[in-house]
Short mmCIF file of C-alpha atoms in Angstrom, two decimals:
data_model
loop_
_atom_site.label_atom_id
_atom_site.label_comp_id
_atom_site.label_asym_id
_atom_site.label_seq_id
_atom_site.Cartn_x
_atom_site.Cartn_y
_atom_site.Cartn_z
CA UNK A 3 13.44 -73.80 -76.61
CA UNK A 4 11.77 -70.29 -76.29
CA UNK A 5 14.64 -69.60 -73.52
CA UNK A 6 17.55 -70.05 -76.43
CA UNK A 7 15.79 -67.91 -79.02
CA UNK A 8 16.67 -64.40 -79.26
CA UNK A 9 13.68 -61.95 -79.80
CA UNK A 10 14.31 -59.75 -83.12
CA UNK A 11 12.75 -56.63 -80.74
CA UNK A 12 15.35 -56.97 -77.92
CA UNK A 13 18.09 -57.43 -80.31
CA UNK A 14 17.37 -54.42 -82.25
CA UNK A 15 16.73 -52.22 -79.06
CA UNK A 16 19.85 -53.99 -77.51
CA UNK A 17 22.41 -53.18 -80.48
CA UNK A 18 20.65 -49.63 -81.31
CA UNK A 19 20.68 -48.65 -77.45
CA UNK A 20 24.04 -49.92 -76.42
CA UNK A 21 25.79 -48.39 -79.25
CA UNK A 22 24.43 -45.39 -77.97
CA UNK A 23 24.98 -45.76 -74.73
CA UNK A 24 28.88 -46.93 -75.70
CA UNK A 25 28.87 -43.53 -77.47
CA UNK A 26 27.77 -41.19 -75.30
CA UNK A 27 29.26 -43.14 -71.89
CA UNK A 28 32.77 -42.78 -73.78
CA UNK A 29 32.30 -39.03 -74.90
CA UNK A 30 30.56 -37.99 -71.99
CA UNK A 31 31.57 -40.04 -68.87
CA UNK A 32 34.54 -42.22 -69.34
CA UNK A 33 36.75 -39.60 -71.21
CA UNK A 34 36.93 -37.11 -68.23
CA UNK A 35 36.60 -39.37 -65.67
CA UNK A 36 39.55 -41.35 -66.92
CA UNK A 37 41.22 -38.27 -67.87
CA UNK A 38 40.84 -36.68 -64.22
CA UNK A 39 41.87 -40.42 -62.41
CA UNK A 40 45.09 -40.04 -64.84
CA UNK A 41 45.74 -36.28 -63.84
CA UNK A 42 45.20 -37.08 -60.36
CA UNK A 43 47.73 -40.34 -60.08
CA UNK A 44 49.82 -38.30 -62.07
CA UNK A 45 49.90 -35.42 -59.36
CA UNK A 46 50.42 -37.94 -56.83
CA UNK A 47 53.10 -38.98 -58.36
CA UNK A 48 54.58 -35.67 -58.81
CA UNK A 49 54.17 -34.71 -55.38
CA UNK A 50 55.68 -37.92 -53.91
CA UNK A 51 58.70 -37.74 -56.40
CA UNK A 52 58.93 -33.98 -54.97
CA UNK A 53 58.73 -34.94 -51.39
CA UNK A 54 61.23 -37.81 -52.09
CA UNK A 55 63.55 -34.94 -53.76
CA UNK A 56 62.77 -32.53 -50.86
CA UNK A 57 63.96 -34.88 -48.27
CA UNK A 58 67.38 -35.84 -50.16
CA UNK A 59 67.72 -32.39 -50.71
CA UNK A 60 67.48 -32.03 -46.53
CA UNK A 61 69.61 -34.90 -46.06
CA UNK A 62 72.14 -33.15 -48.62
CA UNK A 63 71.94 -29.99 -46.52
CA UNK A 64 72.15 -31.82 -43.30
CA UNK A 65 75.59 -33.55 -44.30
CA UNK A 66 76.79 -30.32 -45.75
CA UNK A 67 76.00 -28.68 -42.45
CA UNK A 68 77.96 -31.61 -40.46
CA UNK A 69 80.75 -30.80 -42.84
CA UNK A 70 81.01 -27.30 -42.60
CA UNK A 71 80.90 -27.90 -38.52
CA UNK A 72 83.75 -30.54 -38.96
CA UNK A 73 85.87 -28.68 -41.09
CA UNK A 74 85.09 -25.62 -38.29
CA UNK A 75 86.30 -28.11 -35.88
CA UNK A 76 89.27 -29.03 -37.60
CA UNK A 77 89.88 -25.33 -38.52
CA UNK A 78 89.54 -23.61 -34.91
CA UNK A 79 91.81 -26.74 -33.63
CA UNK A 80 94.02 -25.78 -36.18
CA UNK A 81 94.40 -22.53 -35.44
CA UNK A 82 94.59 -23.15 -31.57
CA UNK A 83 97.51 -25.19 -32.36
CA UNK A 84 98.71 -22.29 -34.26
CA UNK A 85 98.19 -19.85 -31.51
CA UNK A 86 99.52 -22.04 -28.79
CA UNK A 87 102.80 -22.96 -30.55
CA UNK A 88 103.33 -19.01 -31.69
CA UNK A 89 102.66 -18.13 -28.02
CA UNK A 90 105.23 -20.74 -27.10
CA UNK A 91 107.49 -19.13 -29.68
CA UNK A 92 107.01 -15.96 -28.49
CA UNK A 93 107.74 -16.99 -25.01
CA UNK A 94 110.79 -18.58 -25.73
CA UNK A 95 111.52 -15.70 -28.29
CA UNK A 96 110.78 -12.84 -24.96
CA UNK A 97 112.44 -14.98 -22.45
CA UNK A 98 115.90 -15.67 -24.61
CA UNK A 99 116.06 -11.96 -25.09
CA UNK A 100 115.68 -11.63 -21.52
CA UNK A 101 118.15 -13.93 -20.70
CA UNK A 102 120.27 -12.09 -23.33
CA UNK A 103 119.46 -8.81 -21.66
CA UNK A 104 120.36 -9.97 -18.30
CA UNK A 105 123.34 -11.55 -19.53
CA UNK A 106 124.46 -8.13 -21.25
CA UNK A 107 124.21 -6.19 -17.70
CA UNK A 108 125.49 -8.66 -16.49
CA UNK A 109 128.38 -8.33 -18.47
CA UNK A 110 128.42 -4.85 -18.03
CA UNK A 111 127.75 -5.26 -14.40
CA UNK A 112 130.70 -7.06 -14.51
CA UNK A 113 133.11 -5.04 -16.65
CA UNK A 114 132.10 -1.83 -14.20
CA UNK A 115 132.69 -3.90 -10.99
CA UNK A 116 136.33 -5.11 -12.78
CA UNK A 117 136.81 -1.19 -14.08
CA UNK A 118 135.61 -0.18 -10.17
CA UNK A 119 138.12 -2.39 -9.09
CA UNK A 120 140.82 -2.02 -11.38
CA UNK A 121 140.10 1.70 -10.58
CA UNK A 122 140.32 1.34 -6.65
CA UNK A 123 143.16 -1.01 -6.74
CA UNK A 124 145.08 1.86 -8.62
CA UNK A 125 143.85 4.39 -6.71
CA UNK A 126 145.23 2.31 -3.59
CA UNK A 127 148.38 1.53 -5.27
CA UNK A 128 148.62 5.55 -5.35
CA UNK A 129 147.47 6.07 -1.91
CA UNK A 130 150.20 3.42 -0.99
CA UNK A 131 152.94 5.21 -2.76
CA UNK A 132 151.62 8.30 -1.76
CA UNK A 133 151.94 6.97 1.63
CA UNK A 134 154.92 4.77 1.15
CA UNK A 135 156.48 8.72 -0.04
CA UNK A 136 154.89 10.08 2.80
CA UNK A 137 156.40 7.20 5.22
CA UNK A 138 159.96 7.17 3.14
CA UNK A 139 159.79 11.04 3.70
CA UNK A 140 158.93 10.84 7.14
CA UNK A 141 161.78 8.53 7.78
CA UNK A 142 164.07 10.20 5.64
CA UNK A 143 163.44 13.39 7.50
CA UNK A 144 163.94 11.55 10.83
CA UNK A 145 166.75 8.93 10.54
CA UNK A 146 169.11 10.02 7.11
CA UNK A 147 172.02 8.27 8.11
CA UNK A 148 171.10 4.69 7.27
CA UNK A 149 169.82 5.54 3.90
CA UNK A 150 170.07 2.92 1.76
CA UNK A 151 169.05 0.27 4.69
CA UNK A 152 165.87 2.30 4.53
CA UNK A 153 165.47 2.48 1.11
CA UNK A 154 165.57 -1.42 0.87
CA UNK A 155 162.91 -1.68 3.39
CA UNK A 156 160.81 0.82 1.58
CA UNK A 157 161.17 -1.15 -1.28
CA UNK A 158 160.44 -4.34 0.19
CA UNK A 159 157.01 -2.83 1.80
CA UNK A 160 155.93 -1.41 -1.89
CA UNK A 161 156.88 -4.59 -3.36
CA UNK A 162 154.42 -5.86 -0.85
CA UNK A 163 151.73 -3.47 -0.99
CA UNK A 164 151.55 -4.25 -5.21
CA UNK A 165 151.36 -8.25 -4.56
CA UNK A 166 147.79 -7.30 -3.21
CA UNK B 16 33.83 -52.65 -48.35
CA UNK B 17 31.95 -53.06 -44.85
CA UNK B 18 29.26 -50.66 -45.74
CA UNK B 19 28.86 -52.38 -48.89
CA UNK B 20 29.03 -55.91 -47.59
CA UNK B 21 25.96 -54.29 -44.89
CA UNK B 22 24.04 -52.70 -47.81
CA UNK B 23 24.12 -55.59 -49.65
CA UNK B 24 22.78 -57.93 -47.10
CA UNK B 25 20.06 -55.28 -46.75
CA UNK B 26 19.38 -55.41 -50.13
CA UNK B 27 18.93 -58.99 -50.18
CA UNK B 28 16.71 -59.15 -47.25
CA UNK B 29 14.23 -56.77 -48.93
CA UNK B 30 14.35 -58.91 -52.25
CA UNK B 31 13.14 -61.89 -50.47
CA UNK B 32 10.73 -60.34 -48.53
CA UNK B 33 9.04 -58.94 -52.06
CA UNK B 34 9.34 -61.96 -54.19
CA UNK B 35 7.15 -63.40 -51.26
CA UNK B 36 4.67 -60.71 -51.49
CA UNK B 37 4.11 -60.74 -55.14
CA UNK B 38 3.70 -64.53 -55.77
CA UNK B 39 0.64 -65.20 -58.18
CA UNK B 40 -1.98 -66.96 -56.28
CA UNK B 41 -4.06 -68.82 -58.92
CA UNK B 42 -7.12 -71.20 -58.30
CA UNK B 43 -5.95 -73.89 -60.69
CA UNK B 44 -3.15 -76.06 -59.60
CA UNK B 45 -0.09 -74.39 -59.34
CA UNK B 46 2.55 -74.78 -62.39
CA UNK B 47 5.83 -74.29 -60.92
CA UNK B 48 7.24 -74.69 -64.44
CA UNK B 49 4.83 -72.06 -65.95
CA UNK B 50 5.56 -69.69 -63.17
CA UNK B 51 8.98 -70.11 -63.55
CA UNK B 52 9.28 -69.78 -67.30
CA UNK B 53 6.74 -66.49 -67.15
CA UNK B 54 9.23 -64.89 -64.74
CA UNK B 55 12.57 -65.33 -67.22
CA UNK B 56 11.11 -64.87 -70.45
CA UNK B 57 10.40 -61.50 -72.05
CA UNK B 58 6.63 -59.98 -71.73
CA UNK B 59 4.96 -57.30 -73.56
CA UNK B 60 3.54 -55.76 -70.26
CA UNK B 61 4.62 -55.55 -66.67
CA UNK B 62 3.09 -58.20 -64.48
CA UNK B 63 3.36 -57.17 -60.72
CA UNK B 64 0.69 -59.45 -59.24
CA UNK B 65 -2.83 -61.09 -59.53
CA UNK B 66 -5.18 -59.85 -56.97
CA UNK B 67 -8.37 -61.72 -56.29
CA UNK B 68 -7.88 -63.89 -60.06
CA UNK B 69 -7.46 -60.53 -62.08
CA UNK B 70 -3.52 -59.85 -63.15
CA UNK B 71 -2.42 -56.35 -62.05
CA UNK B 72 -0.16 -55.21 -64.22
CA UNK B 73 1.87 -52.13 -66.20
CA UNK B 74 1.09 -51.93 -69.89
CA UNK B 75 3.72 -51.40 -72.10
CA UNK B 76 3.89 -49.62 -75.69
CA UNK B 77 3.87 -52.23 -78.58
CA UNK B 78 5.71 -51.26 -81.62
CA UNK B 79 4.90 -53.65 -84.69
CA UNK B 80 5.96 -52.90 -88.10
CA UNK B 81 4.12 -55.38 -90.53
CA UNK B 82 5.16 -55.65 -94.02
CA UNK B 83 3.04 -54.40 -96.69
CA UNK B 84 1.05 -52.95 -93.93
CA UNK B 85 3.14 -50.69 -92.35
CA UNK B 86 3.84 -50.17 -88.52
CA UNK B 87 1.11 -49.54 -85.54
CA UNK B 88 1.87 -48.31 -82.04
CA UNK B 89 -0.65 -49.12 -79.23
CA UNK B 90 -0.38 -50.05 -75.35
CA UNK B 91 -0.33 -53.75 -74.56
CA UNK B 92 -3.86 -53.02 -72.23
CA UNK B 93 -5.91 -53.20 -75.80
CA UNK B 94 -5.21 -57.22 -75.81
CA UNK B 95 -6.75 -57.50 -72.50
CA UNK B 96 -4.10 -59.91 -71.24
CA UNK B 97 -4.21 -62.21 -74.24
CA UNK B 98 -7.85 -62.37 -74.07
CA UNK B 99 -8.90 -59.61 -76.90
CA UNK B 100 -8.00 -58.96 -80.30
CA UNK B 101 -6.63 -55.85 -81.66
CA UNK B 102 -5.94 -54.26 -85.19
CA UNK B 103 -6.12 -58.09 -86.78
CA UNK B 104 -3.25 -58.96 -83.40
CA UNK B 105 -3.51 -61.17 -81.15
CA UNK B 106 -1.19 -62.09 -77.82
CA UNK B 107 -0.59 -65.67 -78.35
CA UNK B 108 1.82 -67.57 -75.46
CA UNK B 109 3.79 -64.04 -75.39
CA UNK B 110 3.91 -63.74 -78.75
CA UNK B 111 2.14 -61.33 -81.13
CA UNK B 112 0.40 -62.75 -84.15
CA UNK B 113 -1.71 -61.89 -86.89
CA UNK B 114 -5.23 -63.22 -86.76
CA UNK B 115 -7.96 -63.77 -89.57
CA UNK B 116 -11.16 -62.29 -89.22
CA UNK B 117 -12.60 -65.47 -87.42
CA UNK B 118 -9.89 -64.86 -84.47
CA UNK B 119 -7.71 -67.87 -85.83
CA UNK B 120 -3.67 -67.63 -86.15
CA UNK B 121 -3.04 -66.65 -89.48
CA UNK B 122 0.37 -67.91 -89.99
CA UNK B 123 1.42 -66.77 -93.48
CA UNK B 124 0.78 -62.60 -91.65
CA UNK B 125 2.51 -63.60 -89.17
CA UNK B 126 5.91 -64.30 -90.42
CA UNK B 127 5.48 -61.08 -91.89
CA UNK B 128 5.53 -58.91 -88.39
CA UNK B 129 8.18 -57.38 -86.69
CA UNK B 130 7.67 -56.75 -83.20
CA UNK B 131 9.60 -54.25 -81.83
CA UNK B 132 8.16 -53.58 -78.77
CA UNK B 133 9.07 -51.81 -75.59
CA UNK B 134 8.72 -55.28 -73.76
CA UNK B 135 9.48 -55.81 -70.32
CA UNK B 136 13.19 -56.44 -71.31
CA UNK B 137 13.50 -53.28 -73.58
CA UNK B 138 12.22 -51.16 -70.86
CA UNK B 139 14.74 -52.42 -68.43
CA UNK B 140 17.33 -51.65 -71.00
CA UNK B 141 16.22 -48.16 -71.32
CA UNK B 142 16.08 -47.90 -67.84
CA UNK B 143 19.65 -49.40 -67.32
CA UNK B 144 20.57 -47.14 -69.65
CA UNK B 145 19.43 -43.73 -68.46
CA UNK B 146 20.81 -45.17 -64.48
CA UNK B 147 23.95 -45.39 -66.14
CA UNK B 148 24.36 -42.23 -68.05
CA UNK B 149 23.13 -40.25 -65.26
CA UNK B 150 25.34 -41.79 -62.77
CA UNK B 151 28.41 -41.61 -64.47
CA UNK B 152 27.23 -38.33 -66.10
CA UNK B 153 26.94 -36.69 -62.80
CA UNK B 154 29.95 -38.22 -61.44
CA UNK B 155 32.15 -37.52 -64.64
CA UNK B 156 30.93 -33.73 -63.61
CA UNK B 157 32.18 -33.57 -60.48
CA UNK B 158 35.88 -35.11 -61.85
CA UNK B 159 35.46 -32.04 -64.71
CA UNK B 160 34.82 -29.45 -61.67
CA UNK B 161 37.58 -30.31 -59.44
CA UNK B 162 40.30 -32.59 -60.43
CA UNK B 163 42.50 -32.89 -57.52
CA UNK B 164 39.70 -33.31 -55.13
CA UNK B 165 39.39 -36.69 -53.00
CA UNK B 166 36.37 -38.57 -54.34
CA UNK B 167 32.91 -38.25 -52.42
CA UNK B 168 29.71 -40.23 -52.09
CA UNK B 169 28.50 -42.79 -55.38
CA UNK B 170 31.84 -41.24 -56.77
CA UNK B 171 34.20 -43.00 -53.91
CA UNK B 172 32.06 -46.16 -54.42
CA UNK B 173 32.83 -46.87 -58.19
CA UNK B 174 36.05 -45.19 -58.68
CA UNK B 175 37.83 -48.44 -56.95
CA UNK B 176 35.50 -50.31 -59.38
CA UNK B 177 36.68 -48.16 -62.64
CA UNK B 178 40.45 -48.66 -61.52
CA UNK B 179 39.82 -52.05 -61.05
CA UNK B 180 38.48 -52.81 -64.57
CA UNK B 181 41.45 -50.53 -66.09
CA UNK B 182 44.11 -52.10 -64.04
CA UNK B 183 43.28 -55.30 -63.17
CA UNK B 184 41.00 -56.40 -65.83
CA UNK B 185 42.22 -54.16 -69.18
CA UNK B 186 45.80 -53.06 -68.51
CA UNK B 187 47.10 -56.31 -67.20
CA UNK B 188 44.98 -58.32 -69.99
CA UNK B 189 45.83 -56.38 -73.04
CA UNK B 190 48.77 -54.27 -71.90
CA UNK B 191 49.99 -50.88 -71.26
CA UNK B 192 50.29 -50.20 -74.99
CA UNK B 193 46.94 -50.83 -76.70
CA UNK B 194 44.69 -51.10 -73.44
CA UNK B 195 43.22 -47.27 -73.64
CA UNK B 196 41.61 -47.91 -76.72
CA UNK B 197 39.24 -50.60 -75.58
CA UNK B 198 38.75 -49.18 -72.23
CA UNK B 199 35.40 -47.45 -73.08
CA UNK B 200 34.27 -50.29 -74.42
CA UNK B 201 35.18 -52.74 -71.36
CA UNK B 202 34.09 -50.16 -68.48
CA UNK B 203 30.57 -50.02 -70.58
CA UNK B 204 30.09 -53.71 -70.62
CA UNK B 205 31.12 -54.02 -67.44
CA UNK B 206 28.85 -51.67 -65.67
CA UNK B 207 25.90 -52.54 -67.91
CA UNK B 208 26.12 -56.22 -67.12
CA UNK B 209 26.77 -55.32 -62.93
CA UNK B 210 23.92 -52.98 -63.53
CA UNK B 211 21.36 -55.09 -65.01
CA UNK B 212 22.18 -58.49 -62.90
CA UNK B 213 21.46 -56.10 -59.67
CA UNK B 214 18.31 -54.95 -61.58
CA UNK B 215 17.30 -58.47 -62.44
CA UNK B 216 17.10 -59.61 -58.73
CA UNK B 217 15.21 -56.61 -58.02
CA UNK B 218 11.85 -58.32 -57.76
CA UNK B 219 9.28 -55.40 -58.01
CA UNK B 220 8.53 -53.16 -61.01
CA UNK B 221 11.56 -51.35 -62.27
CA UNK B 222 13.83 -54.44 -61.25
CA UNK B 223 12.71 -57.96 -62.06
CA UNK B 224 13.58 -58.37 -65.70
CA UNK B 225 15.90 -60.96 -66.81
CA UNK B 226 17.36 -58.87 -69.06
CA UNK B 227 21.47 -60.38 -68.94
CA UNK B 228 19.89 -63.83 -68.96
CA UNK B 229 17.88 -63.26 -72.14
CA UNK B 230 19.96 -64.82 -74.44
CA UNK B 231 19.60 -61.76 -77.17
CA UNK B 232 21.45 -59.05 -74.58
CA UNK B 233 24.70 -61.49 -74.23
CA UNK B 234 24.27 -62.11 -77.77
CA UNK B 235 25.13 -58.52 -79.27
CA UNK B 236 27.43 -57.95 -76.44
CA UNK B 237 29.52 -61.29 -77.79
CA UNK B 238 28.95 -60.29 -80.95
CA UNK B 239 30.70 -56.75 -80.95
CA UNK B 240 33.35 -58.50 -78.80
CA UNK B 241 33.87 -60.72 -81.87
CA UNK B 242 33.80 -57.93 -84.21
CA UNK B 243 36.16 -55.38 -81.99
CA UNK B 244 38.52 -59.01 -81.68
CA UNK B 245 38.45 -59.53 -85.60
CA UNK B 246 38.98 -55.84 -86.82
CA UNK B 247 41.51 -54.99 -84.04
CA UNK B 248 43.48 -58.67 -84.96
CA UNK B 249 47.64 -58.16 -85.96
CA UNK B 250 49.35 -60.37 -88.14
CA UNK B 251 50.76 -62.36 -85.19
CA UNK B 252 47.00 -62.85 -83.94
CA UNK B 253 45.84 -64.30 -87.51
CA UNK B 254 49.34 -66.25 -88.22
CA UNK B 255 48.54 -67.71 -85.23
CA UNK B 256 45.14 -69.15 -86.58
CA UNK B 257 45.83 -69.65 -90.05
CA UNK B 258 49.54 -71.14 -89.34
CA UNK B 259 50.59 -71.97 -86.16
CA UNK B 260 54.13 -71.50 -86.29
CA UNK B 261 56.33 -74.58 -85.33
CA UNK B 262 53.75 -76.73 -86.17
CA UNK B 263 54.09 -79.26 -88.96
CA UNK B 264 52.24 -78.88 -92.16
CA UNK B 265 50.34 -82.46 -91.77
CA UNK B 266 48.69 -81.08 -88.22
CA UNK B 267 48.07 -77.85 -89.13
CA UNK B 268 45.52 -79.77 -91.65
CA UNK B 269 43.85 -80.41 -88.22
CA UNK B 270 44.65 -77.21 -86.15
CA UNK B 271 43.57 -74.61 -88.66
CA UNK B 272 39.89 -75.73 -88.63
CA UNK B 273 40.15 -76.13 -84.87
CA UNK B 274 41.23 -72.26 -84.53
CA UNK B 275 38.60 -71.14 -86.92
CA UNK B 276 36.35 -72.73 -85.18
CA UNK B 277 37.76 -71.12 -81.42
CA UNK B 278 37.52 -67.58 -83.50
CA UNK B 279 33.98 -68.34 -83.28
CA UNK B 280 33.33 -70.30 -80.24
CA UNK B 281 34.89 -68.02 -77.93
CA UNK B 282 32.21 -64.93 -78.05
CA UNK B 283 29.33 -68.01 -78.30
CA UNK B 284 30.81 -69.24 -74.72
CA UNK B 285 30.73 -65.59 -73.44
CA UNK B 286 27.14 -65.32 -74.49
CA UNK B 287 26.08 -68.64 -72.98
CA UNK B 288 28.19 -68.16 -69.76
CA UNK B 289 26.39 -64.77 -68.98
CA UNK B 290 23.18 -66.13 -70.08
CA UNK B 291 23.03 -69.30 -68.20
CA UNK B 292 24.65 -68.03 -65.00
CA UNK B 293 22.18 -65.57 -64.81
CA UNK B 294 18.89 -67.40 -65.92
CA UNK B 295 20.20 -70.36 -63.77
CA UNK B 296 20.28 -68.06 -60.76
CA UNK B 297 16.40 -66.99 -61.01
CA UNK B 298 15.47 -70.55 -61.85
CA UNK B 299 16.83 -71.65 -58.51
CA UNK B 300 15.24 -68.80 -56.36
CA UNK B 301 12.29 -69.50 -58.34
CA UNK B 302 12.24 -73.17 -57.79
CA UNK B 303 12.64 -72.54 -53.67
CA UNK B 304 9.65 -70.10 -54.26
CA UNK B 305 7.69 -72.82 -55.94
CA UNK B 306 8.48 -75.57 -53.07
CA UNK B 307 6.13 -73.32 -50.92
CA UNK B 308 3.57 -73.31 -53.23
CA UNK B 309 3.61 -77.25 -53.97
CA UNK B 310 4.05 -78.08 -50.48
CA UNK B 311 1.29 -75.32 -49.84
CA UNK B 312 -1.00 -77.36 -51.94
CA UNK B 313 -0.67 -80.35 -49.96
CA UNK B 314 -1.43 -78.82 -46.80
CA UNK B 315 -1.13 -75.21 -45.44
CA UNK B 316 0.61 -75.90 -42.82
CA UNK B 317 3.72 -77.72 -44.98
CA UNK B 318 3.35 -74.60 -46.70
CA UNK B 319 3.85 -72.67 -43.60
CA UNK B 320 7.09 -74.71 -42.57
CA UNK B 321 8.81 -74.74 -45.89
CA UNK B 322 8.39 -71.25 -46.24
CA UNK B 323 11.33 -70.79 -43.35
CA UNK B 324 13.31 -73.23 -44.86
CA UNK B 325 12.70 -72.00 -48.83
CA UNK B 326 12.95 -68.21 -47.42
CA UNK B 327 16.63 -68.65 -45.93
CA UNK B 328 17.42 -71.04 -48.80
CA UNK B 329 16.92 -67.94 -51.19
CA UNK B 330 18.46 -65.52 -48.56
CA UNK B 331 21.69 -67.22 -49.37
CA UNK B 332 20.74 -68.15 -53.08
CA UNK B 333 20.25 -64.27 -53.26
CA UNK B 334 23.19 -63.20 -51.30
CA UNK B 335 25.64 -65.44 -53.86
CA UNK B 336 23.24 -63.95 -56.88
CA UNK B 337 24.60 -60.88 -55.77
CA UNK B 338 28.06 -62.12 -55.78
CA UNK B 339 27.56 -63.90 -58.93
CA UNK B 340 26.24 -60.47 -60.75
CA UNK B 341 29.66 -59.07 -60.17
CA UNK B 342 31.34 -62.33 -60.88
CA UNK B 343 29.67 -62.67 -64.20
CA UNK B 344 30.13 -58.95 -65.17
CA UNK B 345 34.14 -59.34 -64.19
CA UNK B 346 34.21 -62.70 -66.27
CA UNK B 347 32.80 -61.50 -69.39
CA UNK B 348 34.81 -58.14 -69.33
CA UNK B 349 37.97 -59.94 -68.17
CA UNK B 350 37.56 -62.25 -71.35
CA UNK B 351 36.49 -59.64 -73.63
CA UNK B 352 39.79 -58.12 -72.77
CA UNK B 353 41.79 -61.19 -72.93
CA UNK B 354 40.30 -61.96 -76.78
CA UNK B 355 41.43 -58.16 -77.42
CA UNK B 356 44.78 -58.83 -76.15
CA UNK B 357 45.07 -62.13 -78.02
CA UNK B 358 43.91 -60.01 -80.81
CA UNK B 359 46.58 -57.15 -80.55
CA UNK B 360 49.67 -58.96 -79.47
CA UNK B 361 53.08 -58.77 -80.94
CA UNK B 362 56.61 -60.20 -80.97
#
């Protein structure tokens, strides 16, 4: 029975001391400790969040770089294509120009040849006429008897020459 | 965790060997019941051992307040272990009684004595408070000095326990909203019980007082839990006691008295659980030691033989008691937190 009978002395001391302990612990121990723990946990959480954010940013930057690279690549390809096309066009144009020029020159040359040919022919004709006249002269000089028969002959000869 | 476990084992080994060294050796027949009760109950002097028929003990201050006579303060050594009278007082079976001129007990005067002595338990209480304050204020200063530095030493041992009490007891039982208000009380109660349970297991001088196993100590704490619960009780809490919603009126006639009874029963159970667990642990350990002397009285050889068995068993019990020391602190705090949680619950 002694065991379950509380002592007034111990009850008194326990109540007093425990209340004092509670007060002192609350003020000097638990307050700062819990505040510091909370502060630290908050710090850790912030650091974690920060790290997460940084990771996201890095990923974003990487994807941006990737995008820029691919864009650059596409641009380069487009440029190359354009350049090729332009080159082709230029080449074609140049070729055409050359061709026209050649054709033009050929034309000129042909015309010149034609002209020369005509000139030569006319000269030849003149020469032939001269020659014919000379021949006729000679013939006339030599044989002035049968003049009409000879004229006929000359005429035929000249015509033959003209056909050439 | 492993370090902790090893130190627990080490501690328990010391505890056992020391208790064996501190057993009383009296000439008369060994009375296990008396010995056990003597160890469990409070005392006005700190008995260390009996040496050659004389008891060696540390005297403790006696503070008496006698109605109509005023107070008196003196050392318990003045009673000469209950053999002498002093200033009209006598030590009678651990209690201070007033005596008549012829040395007989004066019942009427004894009723008027308020014994506020620094007994073994009060001494232990003060000691534990000094330990708690010095340890936790030291730690708290370290927290204040450098907030963002990893814990070190005792700090790193206690920090997980503080966080455990905060997160797994207070926060889970009371709820995110209100737990902060009750946390200082819960932490104080937890560490007070835990430390005193451990001190109670230390068999030599600064420990060994059965403080948490003395009904007065859990009684005060349970009373505080009751007061706090009652004061923080909200509408929802009282409604569930006096008029349980959804229960027909006739049933309420039975239920309400039960609920009201329960309000008082809860702290009462809290008190009895701690008191009984700690006291029982002490009784079991002491009983195993008593067996050595009971058998030793039959024949010394039997005593030696049993001592091996008893020693091993006590080692086992001590280790178990270390677990119980933590467990009871945890259970008390958890239940207190749950009662607070019920009181502040809202819907």
